Amino acid sequence: MCQLLGMNCNVPTDICFSFEGFCARGGKTDEHRDGWGIAFFEGKACRMFQDAKPSAISPIADLVKRYPIKSTNVIAHIRKATQGDIRLENCHPFRREMWGNYWVFAHNGNLIDMNSELPGFYQPIGQTDSEKAFCYLLNILRRSFADGKPTLTQLYSVLKQTTDLMAEKGVFNYLLGNGEYLFAHCSTHLHYIIRSSPFSQAHLIDEDLTVDFQALTHPTDRVAVIATTPLTDNEVWTPIQPGELIIFRDGAPIEVKS
Amino acid sequence: MCQLLGMNCNVPTDICFSFEGFCARGGKTDEHRDGWGIAFFEGKACRMFQDAKPSAISPIADLVKRYPIKSTNVIAHIRKATQGDIRLENCHPFRREMWGNYWVFAHNGNLIDMNSELPGFYQPIGQTDSEKAFCYLLNILRRSFADGKPTLTQLYSVLKQTTDLMAEKGVFNYLLGNGEYLFAHCSTHLHYIIRSSPFSQAHLIDEDLTVDFQALTHPTDRVAVIATTPLTDNEVWTPIQPGELIIFRDGAPIEVKS
């Protein structure tokens, strides 16, 4: 399948360290060599880089590793193709505009029979079950809130209900973001860590690289990193439970009032 | 205002040479320093690079200049801000999905009173008149062809009619592409050149750089390059007439049957 990486912070932060380890899994330390992509929200704007080449050798991934883009919300993905050829249009994340914001989606898993869903306003460009699932989700949200952007509580309720139904079609770990919130759904494997003061050192599993966050951060900084499997070997990562849909804002999970 | 650069070809071609000269106008040989962007269609996929930094000094522009991405349809833009701050979300080109294809748009000009248009399904993310115009165009097309993708003749007819009305609001030079066609509308300034066999040498106006296309091409290659003002000083560029909306396909203008 694939691997997911997300970051949600209370101040713009670069993802170079985590992305370095994550990229290695795209053809160097692991087999996810069928393309990759990353989306950086910068306010309402969203910058994306994608390539059908393995992330471990892609010149564009190399730029992303070296060029510290500061963002409060990042979604990245390395692909091991299940449905859809190795082509650029099948690389995650996928992006659409809804209610005057970009929405970005990346999926780890495999959903059977996504073709049977009725076509809606949003249509897939590539062949993946993942992009079909994203379009289906957005079509449901648009139909549920035809008058415009709902409250977070309203949005969460429809998203959770739709996600639960879709998860019956297969494995459906995903990250979904709109620049303000990052939604993380676990179907089988997804972990997160919150880094906040006092910051310490972290060491990557996939590269022999250590970073001292103490030296790079301000005491009020807070950063949530979400990944399919932990990226560091000297920190404690929290597994998200199967069926759980967590909302991250400002670097931490938040509760919605129901 | 801004400057536009487009390329439409019958075989995937890199735009490195033209982009080199075009980028120099973003803060080096000219004043268009308020951001830049470029979209490359690769089949149905579309890869975009954008930056709010001047193209002449942007590390991302540097990657694009050095990394030969082969594409049959390219739209690029360097910005001199009129409406909307110097921010990433205000950098052209803009992109939306319609009928299962990406549509990409870049504008040179200034349209007055775009806010008075009724909101539709597509909404702007940034503050520019250009993105508002793009959303308005797509909303009109969606409304006109609610059953799905029209024929090229049907599409051209609505696009031309809507463009003519919008051009009454100000200066409206634009490039619009969906990966198959590239539409070029001239309101004041837009030029093109068709390069085909026998190929010769071309020399940039903005950089002392010459390329010998003869050595780099196949005799059946055909490439249309569209730019606000000519990019080379030893070739003959054709001015597009004010009010003209040209469709380029496979590296040449095509006629639609009315």
Short mmCIF file of C-alpha atoms in Angstrom, two decimals:
data_model
loop_
_atom_site.label_atom_id
_atom_site.label_comp_id
_atom_site.label_asym_id
_atom_site.label_seq_id
_atom_site.Cartn_x
_atom_site.Cartn_y
_atom_site.Cartn_z
CA MET A 1 0.00 0.00 0.00
CA CYS A 2 1.27 3.51 0.71
CA GLN A 3 2.50 5.68 3.55
CA LEU A 4 1.13 8.93 4.91
CA LEU A 5 2.84 11.87 6.58
CA GLY A 6 1.05 14.89 8.01
CA MET A 7 2.07 17.90 10.06
CA ASN A 8 -0.13 20.41 11.88
CA CYS A 9 1.40 23.25 13.95
CA ASN A 10 0.57 26.44 15.79
CA VAL A 11 3.37 28.34 14.00
CA PRO A 12 4.75 27.86 10.48
CA THR A 13 7.34 25.09 10.71
CA ASP A 14 9.45 23.31 8.12
CA ILE A 15 9.05 19.56 7.64
CA CYS A 16 12.57 18.92 6.29
CA PHE A 17 13.58 16.50 9.10
CA SER A 18 10.47 14.30 8.94
CA PHE A 19 10.38 14.44 5.14
CA GLU A 20 14.00 13.24 4.96
CA GLY A 21 13.13 10.02 6.79
CA PHE A 22 9.80 9.63 5.02
CA CYS A 23 11.38 10.00 1.57
CA ALA A 24 13.88 7.24 2.29
CA ARG A 25 10.92 4.85 2.45
CA GLY A 26 10.21 5.69 -1.17
CA GLY A 27 12.68 3.26 -2.70
CA LYS A 28 15.62 3.25 -0.25
CA THR A 29 14.60 1.77 3.14
CA ASP A 30 11.18 0.61 1.94
CA GLU A 31 9.27 -0.30 -1.22
CA HIS A 32 6.98 2.73 -1.76
CA ARG A 33 8.60 3.68 -5.06
CA ASP A 34 5.59 4.41 -7.28
CA GLY A 35 5.52 8.18 -6.89
CA TRP A 36 5.13 10.70 -4.13
CA GLY A 37 3.62 14.08 -3.37
CA ILE A 38 3.48 16.79 -0.73
CA ALA A 39 1.14 19.74 -0.13
CA PHE A 40 2.09 22.74 2.02
CA PHE A 41 -0.58 25.13 3.17
CA GLU A 42 0.67 28.69 3.56
CA GLY A 43 -2.36 30.58 4.89
CA LYS A 44 -5.11 29.92 2.36
CA ALA A 45 -2.55 29.14 -0.34
CA CYS A 46 -1.38 25.62 -1.03
CA ARG A 47 1.86 24.67 -2.72
CA MET A 48 2.18 21.15 -4.09
CA PHE A 49 5.07 19.06 -5.37
CA GLN A 50 4.54 15.66 -6.97
CA ASP A 51 6.53 13.19 -9.01
CA ALA A 52 5.93 9.71 -10.41
CA LYS A 53 9.60 8.90 -9.71
CA PRO A 54 10.56 7.28 -6.37
CA SER A 55 10.92 9.95 -3.65
CA ALA A 56 14.37 8.59 -2.74
CA ILE A 57 15.77 9.66 -6.16
CA SER A 58 13.39 12.40 -7.36
CA PRO A 59 15.11 15.76 -8.08
CA ILE A 60 11.93 17.51 -6.94
CA ALA A 61 11.92 15.62 -3.62
CA ASP A 62 15.54 16.69 -3.28
CA LEU A 63 14.51 20.35 -3.58
CA VAL A 64 11.78 19.87 -0.96
CA LYS A 65 14.28 18.24 1.42
CA ARG A 66 16.74 21.14 1.03
CA TYR A 67 14.40 24.14 0.77
CA PRO A 68 12.76 24.83 4.15
CA ILE A 69 9.15 25.74 3.32
CA LYS A 70 7.39 26.88 6.49
CA SER A 71 3.81 25.72 6.82
CA THR A 72 1.20 25.08 9.51
CA ASN A 73 -0.40 22.19 7.62
CA VAL A 74 1.37 19.63 5.47
CA ILE A 75 0.14 16.40 3.86
CA ALA A 76 2.60 14.03 2.14
CA HIS A 77 2.34 10.60 0.59
CA ILE A 78 4.59 7.94 -0.91
CA ARG A 79 2.89 5.46 -3.17
CA LYS A 80 2.95 1.73 -3.71
CA ALA A 81 0.42 1.32 -6.50
CA THR A 82 -2.64 -0.88 -5.99
CA GLN A 83 -5.32 0.63 -8.27
CA GLY A 84 -4.10 2.92 -11.11
CA ASP A 85 -0.82 2.88 -13.06
CA ILE A 86 2.40 4.62 -12.02
CA ARG A 87 1.54 8.00 -13.49
CA LEU A 88 1.62 11.58 -12.25
CA GLU A 89 -2.18 11.92 -12.14
CA ASN A 90 -2.30 8.98 -9.72
CA CYS A 91 0.15 10.52 -7.23
CA HIS A 92 -1.36 11.75 -3.99
CA PRO A 93 -2.18 14.17 -2.44
CA PHE A 94 -5.21 15.26 -4.47
CA ARG A 95 -6.56 18.79 -4.25
CA ARG A 96 -9.87 20.49 -4.95
CA GLU A 97 -11.41 23.85 -4.04
CA MET A 98 -14.52 23.80 -1.85
CA TRP A 99 -16.21 26.84 -0.24
CA GLY A 100 -13.30 29.09 -1.25
CA ASN A 101 -10.62 26.90 0.39
CA TYR A 102 -8.29 24.25 -0.95
CA TRP A 103 -8.96 20.76 0.39
CA VAL A 104 -6.14 18.23 0.19
CA PHE A 105 -6.42 14.46 0.59
CA ALA A 106 -4.04 11.50 0.76
CA HIS A 107 -4.98 7.87 1.33
CA ASN A 108 -3.27 4.71 2.50
CA GLY A 109 -5.31 1.62 1.82
CA ASN A 110 -7.45 0.04 -0.84
CA LEU A 111 -11.17 0.54 -1.40
CA ILE A 112 -13.13 -1.93 -3.48
CA ASP A 113 -15.93 -0.89 -5.81
CA MET A 114 -15.58 2.91 -5.65
CA ASN A 115 -16.83 3.02 -9.27
CA SER A 116 -20.38 2.22 -8.23
CA GLU A 117 -20.80 5.62 -6.54
CA LEU A 118 -22.93 8.13 -8.42
CA PRO A 119 -21.02 10.84 -10.23
CA GLY A 120 -21.20 14.27 -8.63
CA PHE A 121 -19.72 17.69 -9.23
CA TYR A 122 -16.17 16.64 -8.34
CA GLN A 123 -14.79 14.03 -10.71
CA PRO A 124 -11.52 12.09 -10.55
CA ILE A 125 -8.76 12.88 -13.05
CA GLY A 126 -6.70 9.72 -12.49
CA GLN A 127 -7.62 6.07 -11.97
CA THR A 128 -7.08 5.52 -8.24
CA ASP A 129 -9.71 4.39 -5.75
CA SER A 130 -8.25 7.13 -3.52
CA GLU A 131 -9.11 10.06 -5.79
CA LYS A 132 -12.57 8.55 -6.36
CA ALA A 133 -13.02 8.33 -2.59
CA PHE A 134 -11.92 11.98 -2.18
CA CYS A 135 -14.34 13.20 -4.85
CA TYR A 136 -17.13 11.13 -3.30
CA LEU A 137 -16.43 12.64 0.15
CA LEU A 138 -16.46 16.18 -1.24
CA ASN A 139 -19.64 15.53 -3.23
CA ILE A 140 -21.36 14.30 -0.04
CA LEU A 141 -20.15 17.36 1.91
CA ARG A 142 -21.32 19.73 -0.84
CA ARG A 143 -24.70 18.05 -1.00
CA SER A 144 -25.06 18.07 2.81
CA PHE A 145 -24.20 21.77 3.11
CA ALA A 146 -25.55 23.30 -0.08
CA ASP A 147 -25.82 26.76 1.55
CA GLY A 148 -22.08 26.96 2.18
CA LYS A 149 -19.38 26.17 4.72
CA PRO A 150 -20.77 24.42 7.83
CA THR A 151 -19.52 24.69 11.42
CA LEU A 152 -16.75 22.28 12.43
CA THR A 153 -19.21 20.22 14.48
CA GLN A 154 -21.60 19.87 11.54
CA LEU A 155 -18.73 19.05 9.19
CA TYR A 156 -17.23 16.47 11.53
CA SER A 157 -20.55 14.70 11.96
CA VAL A 158 -21.12 14.17 8.20
CA LEU A 159 -17.44 13.37 7.59
CA LYS A 160 -17.40 10.72 10.34
CA GLN A 161 -20.63 9.12 9.19
CA THR A 162 -19.51 9.02 5.53
CA THR A 163 -16.03 7.77 6.45
CA ASP A 164 -17.49 4.92 8.51
CA LEU A 165 -19.61 3.78 5.56
CA MET A 166 -16.71 4.07 3.12
CA ALA A 167 -14.38 2.16 5.48
CA GLU A 168 -16.64 -0.87 4.96
CA LYS A 169 -15.27 -1.03 1.39
CA GLY A 170 -11.70 -1.76 2.53
CA VAL A 171 -8.71 -0.10 4.17
CA PHE A 172 -9.20 3.65 4.55
CA ASN A 173 -6.43 5.45 6.43
CA TYR A 174 -6.41 9.06 5.29
CA LEU A 175 -5.31 12.63 5.91
CA LEU A 176 -7.61 15.47 4.85
CA GLY A 177 -6.82 19.16 5.35
CA ASN A 178 -8.14 22.58 4.41
CA GLY A 179 -5.31 24.72 5.79
CA GLU A 180 -7.01 25.22 9.14
CA TYR A 181 -7.76 21.68 10.29
CA LEU A 182 -6.11 18.38 9.58
CA PHE A 183 -8.38 15.33 9.80
CA ALA A 184 -6.64 11.98 10.38
CA HIS A 185 -8.64 8.78 9.98
CA CYS A 186 -7.25 5.43 11.02
CA SER A 187 -8.57 2.23 9.57
CA THR A 188 -5.53 0.02 10.28
CA HIS A 189 -2.28 1.98 10.85
CA LEU A 190 -1.72 5.62 11.77
CA HIS A 191 0.39 7.18 14.54
CA TYR A 192 1.04 10.67 15.84
CA ILE A 193 3.32 12.58 18.14
CA ILE A 194 2.94 16.04 19.68
CA ARG A 195 6.21 17.91 20.06
CA SER A 196 6.06 20.81 22.53
CA SER A 197 8.20 22.43 25.22
CA PRO A 198 10.48 21.10 26.67
CA PHE A 199 11.75 20.02 23.26
CA SER A 200 14.40 17.34 22.97
CA GLN A 201 16.41 15.46 20.38
CA ALA A 202 14.85 13.15 17.81
CA HIS A 203 16.58 10.48 15.73
CA LEU A 204 15.20 9.14 12.47
CA ILE A 205 14.59 5.44 11.94
CA ASP A 206 15.22 5.56 8.16
CA GLU A 207 18.30 7.80 8.05
CA ASP A 208 21.10 8.27 10.58
CA LEU A 209 20.01 11.81 11.33
CA THR A 210 19.38 13.53 14.66
CA VAL A 211 17.84 16.93 15.21
CA ASP A 212 17.81 18.97 18.41
CA PHE A 213 14.40 20.66 18.39
CA GLN A 214 15.37 22.61 21.54
CA ALA A 215 17.76 24.69 19.44
CA LEU A 216 15.28 25.29 16.61
CA THR A 217 12.07 26.13 18.45
CA HIS A 218 10.37 28.69 20.65
CA PRO A 219 8.88 27.45 23.97
CA THR A 220 5.32 28.15 22.78
CA ASP A 221 5.68 26.11 19.55
CA ARG A 222 3.57 23.00 19.21
CA VAL A 223 3.82 20.55 16.32
CA ALA A 224 1.77 17.42 15.63
CA VAL A 225 3.32 14.91 13.24
CA ILE A 226 1.13 12.09 11.93
CA ALA A 227 2.60 9.10 10.08
CA THR A 228 1.63 5.61 9.03
CA THR A 229 4.42 4.20 11.21
CA PRO A 230 6.69 6.17 13.61
CA LEU A 231 9.50 8.11 11.96
CA THR A 232 11.81 8.33 15.01
CA ASP A 233 13.20 5.65 17.35
CA ASN A 234 13.71 7.68 20.53
CA GLU A 235 10.26 9.26 20.97
CA VAL A 236 6.90 7.81 21.99
CA TRP A 237 4.31 7.83 19.17
CA THR A 238 0.60 7.36 19.91
CA PRO A 239 -1.27 4.86 17.75
CA ILE A 240 -4.62 6.19 16.46
CA GLN A 241 -7.27 3.55 17.06
CA PRO A 242 -9.04 1.87 14.10
CA GLY A 243 -12.27 3.77 13.45
CA GLU A 244 -10.96 6.97 15.05
CA LEU A 245 -11.17 10.28 13.15
CA ILE A 246 -9.03 12.90 14.90
CA ILE A 247 -9.09 16.64 14.18
CA PHE A 248 -5.79 18.45 14.63
CA ARG A 249 -5.65 22.22 15.01
CA ASP A 250 -2.71 24.38 16.15
CA GLY A 251 -0.55 21.31 16.74
CA ALA A 252 -2.90 19.23 18.93
CA PRO A 253 -6.02 17.06 18.70
CA ILE A 254 -9.23 18.95 19.44
CA GLU A 255 -12.67 17.78 20.51
CA VAL A 256 -15.85 18.79 18.75
CA LYS A 257 -18.99 19.43 20.77
CA SER A 258 -21.75 17.11 19.61
CA MET B 1 0.55 44.38 -15.11
CA CYS B 2 1.86 40.86 -15.69
CA GLN B 3 3.33 38.71 -18.41
CA LEU B 4 2.07 35.46 -19.88
CA LEU B 5 3.93 32.54 -21.41
CA GLY B 6 2.29 29.50 -22.97
CA MET B 7 3.45 26.50 -24.93
CA ASN B 8 1.43 23.98 -26.93
CA CYS B 9 3.12 21.16 -28.86
CA ASN B 10 2.47 17.96 -30.77
CA VAL B 11 5.12 16.07 -28.75
CA PRO B 12 6.21 16.56 -25.13
CA THR B 13 8.80 19.34 -25.16
CA ASP B 14 10.69 21.13 -22.41
CA ILE B 15 10.24 24.86 -21.96
CA CYS B 16 13.65 25.52 -20.33
CA PHE B 17 14.86 27.93 -23.05
CA SER B 18 11.74 30.13 -23.15
CA PHE B 19 11.33 29.99 -19.37
CA GLU B 20 14.91 31.20 -18.90
CA GLY B 21 14.20 34.42 -20.79
CA PHE B 22 10.74 34.80 -19.30
CA CYS B 23 12.04 34.43 -15.72
CA ALA B 24 14.57 37.20 -16.25
CA ARG B 25 11.63 39.57 -16.66
CA GLY B 26 10.62 38.74 -13.09
CA GLY B 27 12.96 41.17 -11.37
CA LYS B 28 16.07 41.18 -13.58
CA THR B 29 15.35 42.66 -17.03
CA ASP B 30 11.84 43.81 -16.11
CA GLU B 31 9.67 44.70 -13.13
CA HIS B 32 7.35 41.68 -12.77
CA ARG B 33 8.69 40.72 -9.35
CA ASP B 34 5.51 39.99 -7.38
CA GLY B 35 5.50 36.22 -7.77
CA TRP B 36 5.34 33.70 -10.56
CA GLY B 37 3.92 30.32 -11.43
CA ILE B 38 4.00 27.61 -14.07
CA ALA B 39 1.72 24.66 -14.86
CA PHE B 40 2.86 21.66 -16.93
CA PHE B 41 0.29 19.25 -18.29
CA GLU B 42 1.58 15.70 -18.57
CA GLY B 43 -1.31 13.80 -20.14
CA LYS B 44 -4.26 14.45 -17.83
CA ALA B 45 -1.94 15.25 -14.94
CA CYS B 46 -0.84 18.78 -14.16
CA ARG B 47 2.26 19.72 -12.22
CA MET B 48 2.44 23.25 -10.83
CA PHE B 49 5.21 25.36 -9.32
CA GLN B 50 4.54 28.74 -7.77
CA ASP B 51 6.34 31.23 -5.58
CA ALA B 52 5.62 34.71 -4.24
CA LYS B 53 9.34 35.53 -4.63
CA PRO B 54 10.55 37.15 -7.90
CA SER B 55 11.16 34.49 -10.56
CA ALA B 56 14.67 35.86 -11.20
CA ILE B 57 15.77 34.79 -7.67
CA SER B 58 13.32 32.04 -6.67
CA PRO B 59 15.00 28.68 -5.82
CA ILE B 60 11.91 26.92 -7.20
CA ALA B 61 12.17 28.81 -10.51
CA ASP B 62 15.81 27.77 -10.55
CA LEU B 63 14.76 24.10 -10.32
CA VAL B 64 12.25 24.56 -13.16
CA LYS B 65 14.94 26.19 -15.35
CA ARG B 66 17.35 23.31 -14.77
CA TYR B 67 15.01 20.30 -14.69
CA PRO B 68 13.68 19.59 -18.19
CA ILE B 69 10.02 18.68 -17.64
CA LYS B 70 8.52 17.54 -20.95
CA SER B 71 4.97 18.68 -21.57
CA THR B 72 2.60 19.31 -24.46
CA ASN B 73 0.83 22.20 -22.71
CA VAL B 74 2.41 24.77 -20.42
CA ILE B 75 1.05 27.99 -18.93
CA ALA B 76 3.34 30.36 -17.02
CA HIS B 77 2.95 33.81 -15.49
CA ILE B 78 5.06 36.47 -13.81
CA ARG B 79 3.18 38.94 -11.70
CA LYS B 80 3.17 42.67 -11.15
CA ALA B 81 0.43 43.06 -8.58
CA THR B 82 -2.59 45.24 -9.33
CA GLN B 83 -5.44 43.72 -7.28
CA GLY B 84 -4.46 41.45 -4.36
CA ASP B 85 -1.34 41.51 -2.12
CA ILE B 86 1.96 39.78 -2.93
CA ARG B 87 0.98 36.40 -1.52
CA LEU B 88 1.19 32.82 -2.75
CA GLU B 89 -2.60 32.47 -3.17
CA ASN B 90 -2.52 35.42 -5.59
CA CYS B 91 0.13 33.87 -7.86
CA HIS B 92 -1.11 32.64 -11.23
CA PRO B 93 -1.79 30.22 -12.82
CA PHE B 94 -4.96 29.11 -11.05
CA ARG B 95 -6.28 25.58 -11.37
CA ARG B 96 -9.64 23.87 -10.94
CA GLU B 97 -11.08 20.50 -11.96
CA MET B 98 -14.01 20.54 -14.40
CA TRP B 99 -15.56 17.49 -16.14
CA GLY B 100 -12.73 15.28 -14.89
CA ASN B 101 -9.93 17.46 -16.31
CA TYR B 102 -7.72 20.12 -14.80
CA TRP B 103 -8.29 23.61 -16.18
CA VAL B 104 -5.51 26.15 -15.76
CA PHE B 105 -5.78 29.91 -16.20
CA ALA B 106 -3.40 32.88 -16.17
CA HIS B 107 -4.30 36.51 -16.83
CA ASN B 108 -2.51 39.67 -17.85
CA GLY B 109 -4.61 42.77 -17.33
CA ASN B 110 -6.97 44.33 -14.85
CA LEU B 111 -10.72 43.81 -14.60
CA ILE B 112 -12.87 46.27 -12.69
CA ASP B 113 -15.81 45.21 -10.56
CA MET B 114 -15.45 41.42 -10.70
CA ASN B 115 -17.00 41.31 -7.20
CA SER B 116 -20.43 42.10 -8.54
CA GLU B 117 -20.70 38.71 -10.24
CA LEU B 118 -23.01 36.19 -8.59
CA PRO B 119 -21.22 33.49 -6.60
CA GLY B 120 -21.26 30.05 -8.17
CA PHE B 121 -19.82 26.66 -7.45
CA TYR B 122 -16.21 27.70 -8.05
CA GLN B 123 -15.02 30.32 -5.60
CA PRO B 124 -11.77 32.28 -5.49
CA ILE B 125 -9.21 31.50 -2.79
CA GLY B 126 -7.12 34.66 -3.17
CA GLN B 127 -8.01 38.29 -3.76
CA THR B 128 -7.17 38.84 -7.44
CA ASP B 129 -9.60 39.97 -10.13
CA SER B 130 -7.95 37.24 -12.24
CA GLU B 131 -8.98 34.30 -10.04
CA LYS B 132 -12.49 35.80 -9.74
CA ALA B 133 -12.63 36.00 -13.56
CA PHE B 134 -11.48 32.38 -13.87
CA CYS B 135 -14.12 31.14 -11.39
CA TYR B 136 -16.77 33.21 -13.17
CA LEU B 137 -15.79 31.70 -16.55
CA LEU B 138 -15.93 28.15 -15.17
CA ASN B 139 -19.25 28.80 -13.44
CA ILE B 140 -20.72 30.02 -16.75
CA LEU B 141 -19.35 26.97 -18.60
CA ARG B 142 -20.72 24.58 -15.95
CA ARG B 143 -24.10 26.25 -16.07
CA SER B 144 -24.16 26.23 -19.88
CA PHE B 145 -23.26 22.53 -20.11
CA ALA B 146 -24.89 20.99 -17.05
CA ASP B 147 -24.99 17.56 -18.68
CA GLY B 148 -21.21 17.35 -19.02
CA LYS B 149 -18.31 18.15 -21.33
CA PRO B 150 -19.47 19.89 -24.55
CA THR B 151 -17.93 19.63 -28.01
CA LEU B 152 -15.10 22.05 -28.81
CA THR B 153 -17.39 24.10 -31.06
CA GLN B 154 -20.01 24.44 -28.30
CA LEU B 155 -17.34 25.28 -25.75
CA TYR B 156 -15.67 27.87 -27.97
CA SER B 157 -18.95 29.62 -28.65
CA VAL B 158 -19.81 30.14 -24.95
CA LEU B 159 -16.20 30.97 -24.06
CA LYS B 160 -15.94 33.61 -26.79
CA GLN B 161 -19.27 35.20 -25.90
CA THR B 162 -18.44 35.31 -22.16
CA THR B 163 -14.91 36.55 -22.82
CA ASP B 164 -16.20 39.41 -24.99
CA LEU B 165 -18.56 40.52 -22.21
CA MET B 166 -15.86 40.27 -19.55
CA ALA B 167 -13.36 42.17 -21.70
CA GLU B 168 -15.66 45.20 -21.36
CA LYS B 169 -14.60 45.37 -17.70
CA GLY B 170 -10.94 46.11 -18.54
CA VAL B 171 -7.82 44.45 -19.95
CA PHE B 172 -8.26 40.72 -20.37
CA ASN B 173 -5.35 38.92 -22.02
CA TYR B 174 -5.41 35.32 -20.87
CA LEU B 175 -4.25 31.75 -21.41
CA LEU B 176 -6.60 28.89 -20.54
CA GLY B 177 -5.77 25.21 -20.97
CA ASN B 178 -7.15 21.79 -20.13
CA GLY B 179 -4.21 19.66 -21.25
CA GLU B 180 -5.62 19.14 -24.74
CA TYR B 181 -6.30 22.68 -25.96
CA LEU B 182 -4.73 25.99 -25.12
CA PHE B 183 -6.98 29.03 -25.54
CA ALA B 184 -5.22 32.38 -25.95
CA HIS B 185 -7.25 35.58 -25.73
CA CYS B 186 -5.79 38.95 -26.67
CA SER B 187 -7.24 42.14 -25.32
CA THR B 188 -4.16 44.36 -25.78
CA HIS B 189 -0.87 42.41 -26.09
CA LEU B 190 -0.22 38.77 -26.96
CA HIS B 191 2.12 37.21 -29.54
CA TYR B 192 2.88 33.73 -30.81
CA ILE B 193 5.34 31.83 -32.89
CA ILE B 194 5.11 28.38 -34.47
CA ARG B 195 8.40 26.50 -34.59
CA SER B 196 8.46 23.60 -37.04
CA SER B 197 10.81 21.97 -39.55
CA PRO B 198 13.21 23.30 -40.83
CA PHE B 199 14.19 24.41 -37.31
CA SER B 200 16.79 27.12 -36.81
CA GLN B 201 18.59 29.00 -34.08
CA ALA B 202 16.81 31.29 -31.65
CA HIS B 203 18.36 33.96 -29.44
CA LEU B 204 16.71 35.30 -26.28
CA ILE B 205 16.05 39.01 -25.81
CA ASP B 206 16.37 38.89 -22.01
CA GLU B 207 19.44 36.65 -21.64
CA ASP B 208 22.44 36.19 -23.94
CA LEU B 209 21.42 32.65 -24.77
CA THR B 210 21.07 30.93 -28.15
CA VAL B 211 19.59 27.52 -28.80
CA ASP B 212 19.83 25.49 -31.99
CA PHE B 213 16.43 23.78 -32.25
CA GLN B 214 17.66 21.83 -35.30
CA ALA B 215 19.89 19.76 -33.03
CA LEU B 216 17.19 19.15 -30.42
CA THR B 217 14.14 18.30 -32.48
CA HIS B 218 12.64 15.73 -34.82
CA PRO B 219 11.41 16.96 -38.25
CA THR B 220 7.77 16.25 -37.34
CA ASP B 221 7.86 18.30 -34.09
CA ARG B 222 5.72 21.42 -33.93
CA VAL B 223 5.72 23.86 -31.05
CA ALA B 224 3.61 26.98 -30.52
CA VAL B 225 4.96 29.49 -28.01
CA ILE B 226 2.66 32.31 -26.88
CA ALA B 227 3.97 35.30 -24.92
CA THR B 228 2.89 38.80 -23.96
CA THR B 229 5.85 40.20 -25.91
CA PRO B 230 8.31 38.25 -28.12
CA LEU B 231 11.00 36.32 -26.24
CA THR B 232 13.53 36.10 -29.09
CA ASP B 233 15.10 38.78 -31.30
CA ASN B 234 15.88 36.75 -34.44
CA GLU B 235 12.49 35.17 -35.16
CA VAL B 236 9.20 36.60 -36.44
CA TRP B 237 6.41 36.58 -33.85
CA THR B 238 2.77 37.02 -34.88
CA PRO B 239 0.71 39.53 -32.89
CA ILE B 240 -2.71 38.20 -31.87
CA GLN B 241 -5.34 40.82 -32.67
CA PRO B 242 -7.33 42.51 -29.89
CA GLY B 243 -10.60 40.59 -29.48
CA GLU B 244 -9.16 37.38 -30.97
CA LEU B 245 -9.51 34.07 -29.09
CA ILE B 246 -7.23 31.46 -30.66
CA ILE B 247 -7.33 27.73 -29.96
CA PHE B 248 -3.98 25.93 -30.14
CA ARG B 249 -3.79 22.15 -30.50
CA ASP B 250 -0.77 19.99 -31.40
CA GLY B 251 1.41 23.08 -31.81
CA ALA B 252 -0.76 25.15 -34.18
CA PRO B 253 -3.90 27.31 -34.22
CA ILE B 254 -7.03 25.41 -35.21
CA GLU B 255 -10.38 26.56 -36.57
CA VAL B 256 -13.70 25.55 -35.06
CA LYS B 257 -16.66 24.92 -37.31
CA SER B 258 -19.49 27.25 -36.39
#
